Amino acid sequence: MALNLGDTAPDFTQESTQGSISLHHFLGSSWGVLFSHPADFTPVCTTELGTVARLKPEFEKRNVKVLGLSVDPLSDHEAWSKDIEETQGTALNFPLLADADRRVATLYDMIPPNAENNLTVRSVFIIGPDKKIKLTLTYPASTGRNFDELLRVIDSLQLTAEHKLATPADWKNGDDCIIVPSVNNEEASKLFPKGYKEIKPYLRTTPDPRRV
Ligand code: BEZ
């Protein structure tokens, strides 16, 4: 069954390059990114894993744990990780699930029913500290993902989890935010002491409250 935003991320236990992982225990009170890619020893995936390894400090800064997955055995992951280090200049520094029995891929619907090769596609699940799914993305095998975009989304998710705000198109950390429609002007003045601009009654912006 398809997973939807707001669902609890199904728990599982599976082998990984960093030992056996149980998702909920692994996440603890952190945010999480669970992402799949089609197969080991493939070119786009090699660049994706190198990119995530390079961005790991950015995920850590945001209290996010990353967890990759492909439906290959641990022995392949270990051999491939040497190639990743050699070609991408960054060693694999986060766990990669060895989902050869497709247990997690099936649980998370990462293999489209009409897939010709029975491989996972590029799925992403962002999971909150409450273990609820906050974002899902599905890319085809031929298109590598933009992981800076995931960091941008995490910034928005973390901001809007704390404040009655939303973020506009192309928003980046520190840019002005949008006051959600359920907040009236009187409440907005109290909640956002930096003030707000009313462009239309339904379109009100305020500085990012975390900006110093
Ligand atoms: C890749 O990761 O390079 C890839 C995997 C499956 C199909 C096409 C590209």
CSV table of C-alpha atoms and ligand atoms in Angstrom, one decimal:
chain,number,residue,atom,x,y,z
A,1,MET,CA,0.0,0.0,0.0
A,2,ALA,CA,1.3,3.5,-0.9
A,3,LEU,CA,2.7,5.5,2.0
A,4,ASN,CA,1.3,9.0,2.4
A,5,LEU,CA,2.5,12.2,4.1
A,6,GLY,CA,1.6,11.9,7.8
A,7,ASP,CA,1.8,8.1,7.9
A,8,THR,CA,4.2,6.6,10.4
A,9,ALA,CA,7.3,5.4,8.6
A,10,PRO,CA,7.1,1.6,8.8
A,11,ASP,CA,9.8,0.2,11.1
A,12,PHE,CA,12.1,-2.5,9.8
A,13,THR,CA,15.3,-4.3,10.6
A,14,GLN,CA,17.8,-4.9,7.8
A,15,GLU,CA,21.5,-5.4,7.2
A,16,SER,CA,23.6,-2.4,6.3
A,17,THR,CA,27.2,-1.4,5.7
A,18,GLN,CA,27.2,-0.3,9.4
A,19,GLY,CA,25.6,-3.5,10.8
A,20,SER,CA,22.0,-4.4,11.4
A,21,ILE,CA,19.7,-1.3,11.5
A,22,SER,CA,16.3,-1.0,13.0
A,23,LEU,CA,14.9,2.2,11.5
A,24,HIS,CA,13.1,3.7,14.5
A,25,HIS,CA,16.0,2.9,16.9
A,26,PHE,CA,18.5,4.2,14.3
A,27,LEU,CA,16.6,7.5,14.0
A,28,GLY,CA,16.1,8.0,17.8
A,29,SER,CA,15.0,11.7,18.2
A,30,SER,CA,16.6,12.8,14.9
A,31,TRP,CA,15.1,13.6,11.6
A,32,GLY,CA,15.8,11.0,8.8
A,33,VAL,CA,16.3,10.7,5.1
A,34,LEU,CA,15.7,7.2,3.7
A,35,PHE,CA,16.6,7.1,0.0
A,36,SER,CA,16.8,4.3,-2.5
A,37,HIS,CA,18.7,4.0,-5.8
A,38,PRO,CA,18.5,1.3,-8.4
A,39,ALA,CA,21.7,-0.8,-8.1
A,40,ASP,CA,25.3,-0.9,-7.1
A,41,PHE,CA,28.0,-0.3,-9.7
A,42,THR,CA,25.9,2.1,-11.7
A,43,PRO,CA,27.1,5.5,-12.7
A,44,VAL,CA,24.4,7.9,-11.5
A,45,CYS,CA,24.1,6.1,-8.2
A,46,THR,CA,27.9,6.4,-7.7
A,47,THR,CA,27.7,10.2,-8.1
A,48,GLU,CA,24.6,10.4,-5.8
A,49,LEU,CA,26.2,8.4,-2.9
A,50,GLY,CA,29.4,10.5,-3.3
A,51,THR,CA,27.3,13.7,-3.1
A,52,VAL,CA,25.4,12.6,0.0
A,53,ALA,CA,28.7,11.6,1.7
A,54,ARG,CA,30.1,15.1,0.9
A,55,LEU,CA,27.0,16.7,2.3
A,56,LYS,CA,26.9,14.6,5.5
A,57,PRO,CA,28.0,17.6,7.7
A,58,GLU,CA,25.1,19.6,6.4
A,59,PHE,CA,22.6,16.9,7.3
A,60,GLU,CA,24.2,16.5,10.7
A,61,LYS,CA,24.0,20.3,11.3
A,62,ARG,CA,20.2,19.9,10.9
A,63,ASN,CA,20.0,16.8,13.2
A,64,VAL,CA,19.2,14.5,10.2
A,65,LYS,CA,20.5,10.9,9.8
A,66,VAL,CA,20.7,9.6,6.3
A,67,LEU,CA,20.2,6.0,5.2
A,68,GLY,CA,20.6,4.7,1.7
A,69,LEU,CA,19.2,1.5,0.2
A,70,SER,CA,19.7,-0.7,-2.8
A,71,VAL,CA,18.6,-4.2,-3.5
A,72,ASP,CA,22.1,-5.6,-3.6
A,73,PRO,CA,24.0,-7.8,-1.1
A,74,LEU,CA,26.4,-6.4,1.5
A,75,SER,CA,29.4,-7.9,-0.3
A,76,ASP,CA,28.6,-5.7,-3.4
A,77,HIS,CA,28.1,-2.6,-1.2
A,78,GLU,CA,31.5,-3.1,0.3
A,79,ALA,CA,33.2,-3.6,-3.0
A,80,TRP,CA,31.3,-0.6,-4.6
A,81,SER,CA,32.1,1.7,-1.7
A,82,LYS,CA,35.8,1.5,-2.7
A,83,ASP,CA,34.8,2.8,-6.2
A,84,ILE,CA,32.8,5.6,-4.6
A,85,GLU,CA,35.8,6.7,-2.6
A,86,GLU,CA,38.1,6.4,-5.5
A,87,THR,CA,35.9,8.2,-8.1
A,88,GLN,CA,34.0,10.7,-5.9
A,89,GLY,CA,36.8,11.6,-3.5
A,90,THR,CA,34.6,10.9,-0.4
A,91,ALA,CA,34.2,7.6,1.4
A,92,LEU,CA,30.8,6.3,2.2
A,93,ASN,CA,30.2,7.7,5.6
A,94,PHE,CA,26.5,6.8,6.2
A,95,PRO,CA,24.8,3.3,6.2
A,96,LEU,CA,23.7,1.7,3.0
A,97,LEU,CA,21.0,-0.9,3.5
A,98,ALA,CA,21.7,-4.2,1.8
A,99,ASP,CA,18.1,-5.0,0.8
A,100,ALA,CA,18.7,-8.0,-1.3
A,101,ASP,CA,15.5,-9.7,-0.1
A,102,ARG,CA,13.6,-6.5,-1.0
A,103,ARG,CA,12.0,-6.4,2.4
A,104,VAL,CA,12.4,-2.6,2.9
A,105,ALA,CA,11.8,-1.8,-0.8
A,106,THR,CA,8.5,-3.7,-0.7
A,107,LEU,CA,7.4,-2.1,2.6
A,108,TYR,CA,8.1,1.4,1.1
A,109,ASP,CA,6.8,0.7,-2.4
A,110,MET,CA,10.2,1.6,-3.9
A,111,ILE,CA,9.7,-0.8,-6.9
A,112,PRO,CA,7.0,0.3,-9.3
A,113,PRO,CA,4.7,-2.6,-10.2
A,114,ASN,CA,5.4,-2.1,-13.9
A,115,ALA,CA,9.2,-1.9,-13.5
A,116,GLU,CA,10.9,-4.0,-16.2
A,117,ASN,CA,14.0,-4.9,-14.1
A,118,ASN,CA,12.4,-5.3,-10.6
A,119,LEU,CA,14.8,-2.6,-9.3
A,120,THR,CA,14.1,0.2,-6.8
A,121,VAL,CA,13.7,3.7,-8.3
A,122,ARG,CA,15.1,6.8,-6.7
A,123,SER,CA,12.7,7.2,-3.8
A,124,VAL,CA,13.1,9.7,-1.0
A,125,PHE,CA,11.3,9.7,2.4
A,126,ILE,CA,12.0,12.5,4.9
A,127,ILE,CA,10.9,11.4,8.3
A,128,GLY,CA,10.3,13.7,11.3
A,129,PRO,CA,11.4,13.0,14.9
A,130,ASP,CA,7.8,11.9,15.5
A,131,LYS,CA,8.5,9.1,12.9
A,132,LYS,CA,5.9,10.5,10.5
A,133,ILE,CA,6.6,10.9,6.8
A,134,LYS,CA,7.0,14.5,6.0
A,135,LEU,CA,8.0,14.3,2.3
A,136,THR,CA,8.1,11.7,-0.5
A,137,LEU,CA,9.8,12.0,-3.8
A,138,THR,CA,10.2,9.6,-6.7
A,139,TYR,CA,12.7,10.1,-9.5
A,140,PRO,CA,13.3,7.8,-12.4
A,141,ALA,CA,16.6,5.8,-12.6
A,142,SER,CA,18.0,8.1,-15.3
A,143,THR,CA,17.8,11.3,-13.3
A,144,GLY,CA,20.2,11.9,-10.4
A,145,ARG,CA,18.7,13.9,-7.5
A,146,ASN,CA,19.6,17.3,-6.3
A,147,PHE,CA,20.5,16.8,-2.6
A,148,ASP,CA,20.9,20.5,-1.9
A,149,GLU,CA,17.1,20.6,-2.6
A,150,LEU,CA,16.6,18.0,0.1
A,151,LEU,CA,18.5,20.2,2.6
A,152,ARG,CA,16.4,23.2,1.5
A,153,VAL,CA,13.2,21.2,2.1
A,154,ILE,CA,14.5,20.1,5.5
A,155,ASP,CA,15.1,23.7,6.4
A,156,SER,CA,11.5,24.5,5.5
A,157,LEU,CA,10.1,21.5,7.3
A,158,GLN,CA,12.0,22.3,10.5
A,159,LEU,CA,11.0,26.0,10.4
A,160,THR,CA,7.3,25.3,9.7
A,161,ALA,CA,7.2,22.6,12.4
A,162,GLU,CA,8.1,25.3,14.9
A,163,HIS,CA,6.3,28.4,13.6
A,164,LYS,CA,2.9,29.1,12.0
A,165,LEU,CA,4.7,29.8,8.7
A,166,ALA,CA,5.0,28.4,5.3
A,167,THR,CA,7.8,29.0,2.7
A,168,PRO,CA,7.3,30.5,-0.8
A,169,ALA,CA,8.6,29.2,-4.1
A,170,ASP,CA,12.4,28.8,-4.2
A,171,TRP,CA,12.7,29.9,-0.5
A,172,LYS,CA,16.1,29.4,1.1
A,173,ASN,CA,17.0,29.5,4.8
A,174,GLY,CA,16.9,33.1,6.0
A,175,ASP,CA,14.5,34.4,3.2
A,176,ASP,CA,11.2,36.0,4.2
A,177,CYS,CA,8.4,33.5,5.0
A,178,ILE,CA,4.7,33.4,4.6
A,179,ILE,CA,2.2,33.6,7.4
A,180,VAL,CA,-0.3,30.8,7.2
A,181,PRO,CA,-3.8,31.8,6.4
A,182,SER,CA,-5.2,30.4,9.7
A,183,VAL,CA,-3.3,33.2,11.6
A,184,ASN,CA,-5.3,36.5,11.8
A,185,ASN,CA,-3.5,39.9,11.7
A,186,GLU,CA,-3.9,40.4,15.5
A,187,GLU,CA,-2.2,37.0,16.2
A,188,ALA,CA,0.4,37.7,13.5
A,189,SER,CA,1.5,40.9,15.3
A,190,LYS,CA,2.0,38.9,18.5
A,191,LEU,CA,3.7,35.9,16.9
A,192,PHE,CA,6.0,37.8,14.6
A,193,PRO,CA,7.5,40.7,16.5
A,194,LYS,CA,9.7,41.6,13.5
A,195,GLY,CA,6.5,42.7,11.8
A,196,TYR,CA,4.9,41.6,8.6
A,197,LYS,CA,4.0,42.9,5.2
A,198,GLU,CA,0.4,42.5,3.9
A,199,ILE,CA,0.7,42.3,0.1
A,200,LYS,CA,-2.9,40.8,-0.1
A,201,PRO,CA,-5.1,39.8,2.8
A,202,TYR,CA,-4.1,36.2,2.1
A,203,LEU,CA,-0.4,36.9,1.2
A,204,ARG,CA,1.5,38.2,4.2
A,205,THR,CA,5.3,37.9,4.6
A,206,THR,CA,7.5,38.2,7.6
A,207,PRO,CA,11.3,37.9,8.1
A,208,ASP,CA,12.6,34.4,9.0
A,209,PRO,CA,12.2,34.4,12.8
A,210,ARG,CA,15.5,32.4,13.1
A,211,ARG,CA,17.4,35.1,11.2
A,212,VAL,CA,19.7,37.1,13.5
B,1,BEZ,C1,22.6,4.7,-12.7
B,1,BEZ,O1,22.6,4.8,-11.5
B,1,BEZ,O2,23.5,5.1,-13.4
B,1,BEZ,C2,21.5,4.0,-13.4
B,1,BEZ,C3,20.8,2.9,-12.9
B,1,BEZ,C4,19.8,2.3,-13.5
B,1,BEZ,C5,19.4,2.8,-14.8
B,1,BEZ,C6,20.0,3.9,-15.4
B,1,BEZ,C7,21.1,4.5,-14.7
